[in-house]
Coordinates of C-alpha atoms in Angstrom, one line a residue:
M1 CA -10.6 50.1 197.9
T2 CA -9.3 46.5 197.4
T3 CA -6.6 45.1 199.6
R4 CA -5.3 42.8 196.9
P5 CA -1.7 43.4 195.8
V6 CA -1.5 46.1 193.1
R7 CA 1.1 45.2 190.6
T8 CA -0.3 46.2 187.2
M9 CA -2.2 49.1 185.7
E10 CA -5.3 46.8 185.6
D11 CA -4.9 46.0 189.3
F12 CA -4.7 49.7 190.2
A13 CA -7.7 50.6 188.0
A14 CA -9.8 48.0 189.7
S15 CA -8.6 49.1 193.2
V16 CA -9.8 52.7 192.6
G17 CA -13.0 51.7 190.8
L18 CA -12.0 53.3 187.4
S19 CA -11.5 52.0 183.9
R20 CA -8.0 51.3 182.8
P21 CA -8.2 53.8 179.9
T22 CA -9.0 56.5 182.4
V23 CA -6.1 55.6 184.7
S24 CA -3.8 55.4 181.7
K25 CA -5.0 58.8 180.5
Y26 CA -4.0 60.2 184.0
F27 CA -0.5 58.8 183.8
Q28 CA 0.0 60.3 180.3
D29 CA -1.2 63.7 181.5
P30 CA -2.8 64.3 184.9
A31 CA -4.5 67.5 183.7
S32 CA -6.4 65.6 181.1
V33 CA -8.8 64.0 183.6
R34 CA -11.4 65.8 185.8
P35 CA -10.2 67.1 189.2
K36 CA -12.4 64.6 191.2
V37 CA -11.0 61.7 189.1
R38 CA -7.5 63.0 189.6
E39 CA -8.0 63.3 193.3
K40 CA -9.3 59.7 193.5
I41 CA -6.3 58.4 191.6
E42 CA -3.8 60.3 193.7
I43 CA -5.4 59.0 196.9
G44 CA -5.2 55.5 195.5
L45 CA -1.5 55.9 194.6
K46 CA -0.7 56.9 198.2
A47 CA -2.8 54.0 199.6
T48 CA -1.4 51.3 197.4
G49 CA 2.1 52.5 196.7
F50 CA 1.6 51.6 193.1
R51 CA 4.1 53.0 190.6
P52 CA 3.4 52.5 186.9
N53 CA 5.9 51.4 184.4
L54 CA 6.4 54.8 182.9
F55 CA 8.6 53.3 180.1
A56 CA 5.6 51.3 178.9
V57 CA 3.3 54.2 179.3
N58 CA 5.5 56.3 177.2
L59 CA 5.8 53.7 174.4
N60 CA 2.0 53.7 174.1
R61 CA 2.1 57.3 173.0
R62 CA 2.4 58.6 169.5
R63 CA 5.2 60.8 170.9
T64 CA 6.8 59.8 174.2
K65 CA 7.9 62.0 177.1
I66 CA 11.4 60.8 176.6
I67 CA 14.3 63.1 175.6
G68 CA 17.4 61.7 174.1
L69 CA 20.9 63.1 175.0
I70 CA 23.9 62.2 173.0
F71 CA 27.4 63.3 174.0
P72 CA 30.8 62.4 172.5
S73 CA 32.3 61.4 175.8
S74 CA 30.9 60.2 179.1
L75 CA 34.1 61.1 180.9
D76 CA 34.7 64.7 179.8
P77 CA 33.7 66.9 182.8
F78 CA 32.4 69.6 180.4
F79 CA 29.8 67.2 179.0
T80 CA 29.1 65.9 182.5
G81 CA 28.2 69.5 183.5
L82 CA 26.0 70.0 180.5
R83 CA 24.3 66.6 181.1
R84 CA 23.5 67.4 184.8
R85 CA 21.9 70.7 183.9
I86 CA 19.8 69.3 181.0
E87 CA 18.7 66.3 183.0
S88 CA 17.5 68.6 185.8
E89 CA 15.6 70.9 183.5
A90 CA 14.1 68.0 181.5
T91 CA 12.9 66.1 184.6
A92 CA 11.3 69.3 186.0
A93 CA 9.4 69.6 182.8
G94 CA 8.1 66.1 183.0
Y95 CA 10.5 64.3 180.6
M96 CA 12.7 61.3 181.1
P97 CA 16.2 61.9 179.7
F98 CA 18.0 58.9 178.1
V99 CA 21.7 59.5 177.8
F100 CA 24.0 57.9 175.2
S101 CA 27.8 58.3 174.6
S102 CA 29.1 58.1 171.0
D103 CA 32.6 57.9 172.3
G104 CA 33.5 60.3 169.5
R105 CA 32.6 57.7 166.8
A106 CA 30.0 58.3 164.1
E107 CA 28.9 54.7 164.0
L108 CA 28.0 54.8 167.7
E109 CA 26.2 58.1 167.2
A110 CA 24.2 56.4 164.5
E111 CA 23.3 53.5 166.7
A112 CA 22.1 55.9 169.4
L113 CA 20.0 57.8 166.9
E114 CA 18.4 54.6 165.7
T115 CA 17.6 53.5 169.3
L116 CA 16.1 56.9 170.1
G117 CA 14.1 56.8 166.9
S118 CA 12.6 53.4 167.8
L119 CA 11.6 54.8 171.2
N120 CA 9.5 57.6 169.5
V121 CA 11.4 60.2 171.6
A122 CA 9.9 63.6 171.9
G123 CA 13.2 65.3 171.0
V124 CA 17.0 65.0 171.0
I125 CA 19.8 67.2 172.3
M126 CA 23.2 66.1 170.9
V127 CA 26.8 67.2 170.5
P128 CA 27.6 65.9 167.0
V129 CA 30.8 64.2 165.9
R130 CA 32.4 64.3 162.6
G131 CA 31.1 61.8 160.1
D132 CA 31.0 61.0 156.4
D133 CA 28.2 62.3 154.1
A134 CA 26.1 59.2 154.6
H135 CA 26.2 59.7 158.4
R136 CA 25.4 63.4 158.1
A137 CA 22.4 62.6 155.9
K138 CA 21.1 60.2 158.5
V139 CA 21.4 62.9 161.2
K140 CA 19.7 65.4 158.9
A141 CA 16.9 63.0 158.3
L142 CA 16.3 62.6 162.0
A143 CA 16.3 66.3 162.5
Q144 CA 13.5 66.6 160.0
R145 CA 11.3 64.0 161.8
I146 CA 12.1 64.8 165.4
P147 CA 12.9 68.1 167.2
V148 CA 16.7 68.2 167.6
V149 CA 18.9 70.9 169.2
F150 CA 22.7 70.6 168.6
M151 CA 25.1 71.7 171.3
D152 CA 28.8 72.7 171.6
A153 CA 29.5 72.3 167.9
P154 CA 27.0 73.3 165.2
F155 CA 25.8 70.7 162.7
D156 CA 25.1 73.2 159.9
G157 CA 23.5 76.6 159.5
E158 CA 20.0 75.2 159.1
E159 CA 19.7 73.4 162.5
T160 CA 19.1 74.9 166.0
F161 CA 22.3 75.2 167.9
V162 CA 23.5 76.3 171.4
G163 CA 27.2 76.8 172.2
T164 CA 30.0 79.0 173.4
N165 CA 30.8 82.1 171.4
N166 CA 34.3 81.0 170.5
A167 CA 35.1 84.2 168.7
Q168 CA 34.4 86.2 171.9
S169 CA 36.0 83.7 174.4
M170 CA 39.2 83.0 172.4
A171 CA 39.6 86.7 171.7
L172 CA 39.2 87.4 175.4
I173 CA 42.1 85.2 176.5
T174 CA 44.3 85.8 173.5
D175 CA 44.0 89.6 174.1
Y176 CA 44.9 89.1 177.8
L177 CA 48.0 87.0 177.0
T178 CA 49.3 89.6 174.4
R179 CA 49.4 92.3 177.1
L180 CA 52.0 90.6 179.3
G181 CA 55.3 90.0 177.5
D182 CA 55.9 87.4 174.9
R183 CA 53.2 86.8 172.2
P184 CA 51.3 83.6 172.7
C185 CA 51.7 80.6 170.3
Y186 CA 48.7 78.4 169.7
F187 CA 48.6 74.7 170.6
D188 CA 45.6 73.4 168.7
M189 CA 43.1 70.8 169.9
P190 CA 42.5 67.6 167.9
D191 CA 40.2 68.2 164.9
V192 CA 37.2 66.4 166.4
N193 CA 34.6 69.0 165.5
S194 CA 34.2 72.6 164.4
N195 CA 35.4 74.0 167.7
A196 CA 38.9 73.3 166.7
R197 CA 38.6 75.4 163.6
D198 CA 36.6 78.2 165.3
R199 CA 39.0 78.6 168.2
R200 CA 42.1 78.6 165.9
E201 CA 40.5 81.2 163.6
A202 CA 39.6 83.4 166.6
Y203 CA 43.2 83.3 167.9
L204 CA 44.5 84.2 164.4
A205 CA 42.1 87.1 164.0
T206 CA 42.9 88.5 167.4
M207 CA 46.6 88.4 166.9
R208 CA 46.3 90.1 163.6
Q209 CA 44.0 92.8 165.0
R210 CA 46.7 93.6 167.6
G211 CA 49.4 93.8 164.9
L212 CA 51.1 90.6 165.9
E213 CA 52.2 87.7 163.8
P214 CA 50.3 84.5 164.9
V215 CA 52.3 81.5 165.8
L216 CA 50.8 78.0 165.4
V217 CA 52.6 75.2 167.1
P218 CA 53.5 72.6 164.5
L219 CA 51.6 69.5 165.5
N220 CA 50.9 66.1 164.1
P221 CA 47.2 66.0 163.0
S222 CA 44.8 64.0 165.2
V223 CA 41.1 63.3 165.5
S224 CA 41.4 61.5 168.8
W225 CA 39.2 62.5 171.8
D226 CA 42.1 61.5 174.1
F227 CA 43.2 65.1 174.3
E228 CA 45.5 64.7 177.3
R229 CA 47.5 61.9 175.9
Y230 CA 47.8 63.6 172.5
A231 CA 49.0 66.9 174.1
F232 CA 51.4 65.0 176.4
D233 CA 53.0 63.1 173.5
E234 CA 53.2 66.2 171.2
T235 CA 54.7 68.3 174.0
N236 CA 57.4 65.7 174.7
R237 CA 58.2 65.7 171.0
I238 CA 58.4 69.5 170.8
L239 CA 60.6 69.8 173.9
A240 CA 63.0 67.1 172.5
S241 CA 63.4 69.1 169.4
G242 CA 64.2 72.5 171.0
G243 CA 61.0 73.7 172.7
F244 CA 58.1 75.9 171.9
P245 CA 58.4 78.9 169.5
T246 CA 57.4 81.4 172.2
R247 CA 57.3 81.3 176.1
T248 CA 53.5 81.8 176.2
I249 CA 51.3 78.9 175.1
L250 CA 47.6 79.1 174.5
C251 CA 45.9 75.7 174.3
G252 CA 42.7 75.0 172.4
N253 CA 41.1 73.6 175.6
D254 CA 41.9 72.8 179.2
R255 CA 42.3 69.0 178.5
V256 CA 45.0 69.8 176.0
A257 CA 46.6 72.1 178.6
F258 CA 46.6 69.3 181.2
G259 CA 48.6 67.0 178.9
L260 CA 51.0 69.8 178.0
L261 CA 51.5 70.8 181.7
A262 CA 52.2 67.2 182.7
A263 CA 55.0 66.9 180.0
V264 CA 56.5 70.3 180.9
N265 CA 56.5 69.5 184.6
Q266 CA 58.0 66.1 184.1
A267 CA 60.8 67.8 182.0
G268 CA 61.7 69.9 185.1
L269 CA 60.5 73.1 183.5
K270 CA 58.5 75.8 185.4
V271 CA 55.2 77.3 184.4
G272 CA 53.9 80.6 185.8
L273 CA 54.3 84.4 185.7
G274 CA 57.6 84.8 187.6
P275 CA 60.9 85.8 185.9
D276 CA 62.2 82.3 186.8
C277 CA 59.5 80.6 184.9
D278 CA 60.1 78.9 181.5
Y279 CA 56.6 79.1 180.1
R280 CA 53.2 80.6 180.6
V281 CA 50.2 78.3 179.8
A282 CA 46.5 79.1 179.3
G283 CA 43.5 77.0 178.2
H284 CA 39.8 77.2 177.5
D285 CA 36.7 75.7 179.2
N286 CA 37.5 75.9 182.9
Q287 CA 37.2 72.2 183.6
P288 CA 36.6 71.3 187.2
L289 CA 40.3 70.2 187.7
S290 CA 41.7 73.4 186.2
E291 CA 41.7 75.1 189.6
Y292 CA 43.5 72.2 191.3
I293 CA 46.3 71.2 189.0
W294 CA 49.7 72.8 189.4
P295 CA 50.0 75.5 188.6
P296 CA 46.3 76.4 188.6
L297 CA 45.3 77.1 185.0
T298 CA 44.4 80.5 183.5
T299 CA 41.5 79.8 181.2
V300 CA 38.0 80.8 179.9
Q301 CA 34.9 79.5 181.6
Q302 CA 32.1 78.3 179.4
N303 CA 28.7 78.9 180.9
T304 CA 27.4 75.3 180.9
A305 CA 24.5 76.2 183.2
E306 CA 23.1 78.7 180.8
M307 CA 23.9 76.5 177.8
G308 CA 22.0 73.6 179.3
R309 CA 19.0 75.8 180.2
A310 CA 18.9 77.3 176.7
A311 CA 19.1 74.0 175.0
I312 CA 16.2 72.4 176.9
R313 CA 14.1 75.6 176.5
L314 CA 14.6 75.6 172.8
L315 CA 13.9 71.9 172.5
L316 CA 10.7 72.1 174.6
A317 CA 9.5 75.0 172.4
R318 CA 10.1 72.9 169.3
I319 CA 8.3 70.0 170.8
A320 CA 5.3 72.2 171.6
N321 CA 5.3 73.5 168.0
S322 CA 6.2 70.3 166.3
E323 CA 3.5 70.6 163.6
Q324 CA 5.1 73.9 162.4
K325 CA 8.1 74.2 160.2
P326 CA 11.0 75.0 162.7
R327 CA 13.0 78.1 162.5
A328 CA 16.7 77.5 163.1
E329 CA 18.1 79.4 166.0
H330 CA 21.9 79.8 166.8
L331 CA 22.5 80.9 170.3
L332 CA 26.1 81.8 171.2
I333 CA 26.9 82.4 174.9
G334 CA 29.9 84.4 176.0
G335 CA 32.8 83.1 178.1
E336 CA 34.4 84.6 181.2
L337 CA 38.2 85.0 181.7
I338 CA 39.5 83.1 184.8
L339 CA 43.0 84.3 185.9
R340 CA 45.2 81.9 187.8
A341 CA 48.9 81.3 188.4
S342 CA 49.8 79.5 185.1
A343 CA 49.6 82.7 183.1

């Protein structure tokens, strides 16, 4: 084996006495070369310390070993948890995840899709944002060319989707809140995707099933992903005009509850279960901070680990059968009630 510095694929091929195409074939799929050749290459890798430019190797393929991930926010802990699980599963399966944030904006989502398309990615997992008809047509066209799995909010009924069963999870916490005193009013989340509608509808249906009149908190409409600021400002407006319509408040998600709790606490009001408390507050998602704010937030936990595993499993299955017409699957995963001091 040569002692010359090994910097390129050609250098490495020469150092182990093999052709460059054979070495390249190994890096694309180690099982595609004979065992003795594979052993020779792996000995050479240890001896030289050579590491190929996997990005370049991928781009030479008809379909790369890259998986694209697109989330609406790089700061939301819920999406961080999903990303961590998906990255772990994708890496273990031999894929390189490339992560993009759309920042809740259709134009940035479109840029991410164009970039991933130019990279010949093997597939995409994405949490879609709202967009106009032209944007939705672009996403739809991508899903017809490349395996795509949607998460958190479905794109339409024809595309594969993994998310929380909002009907089950919202019914779970609404039903719990109705058992203890005052009926819960509903503080909606901004209308950023279909989760807002689905959770609101689940609250309304559960209240009516229990023979109770639903109460929607009157809010200014919003499509902002700055949930905490939105809820903080709206709560201050509501408190200044006389307060909430009931003493129990169910928020569309935990980030909305965080903003609401900040405003209520700053107003000198008390949240909790005791007779001296002004309000009970609950959320949905079980964000990492939900346990550590004051008071700790009663909420519903989404199973991000199972959602991430299911999404990558479905995507890999679609990649493996990319020549076949895909069958849309909608996988809804149940939530778990988490009881804490806020309600």
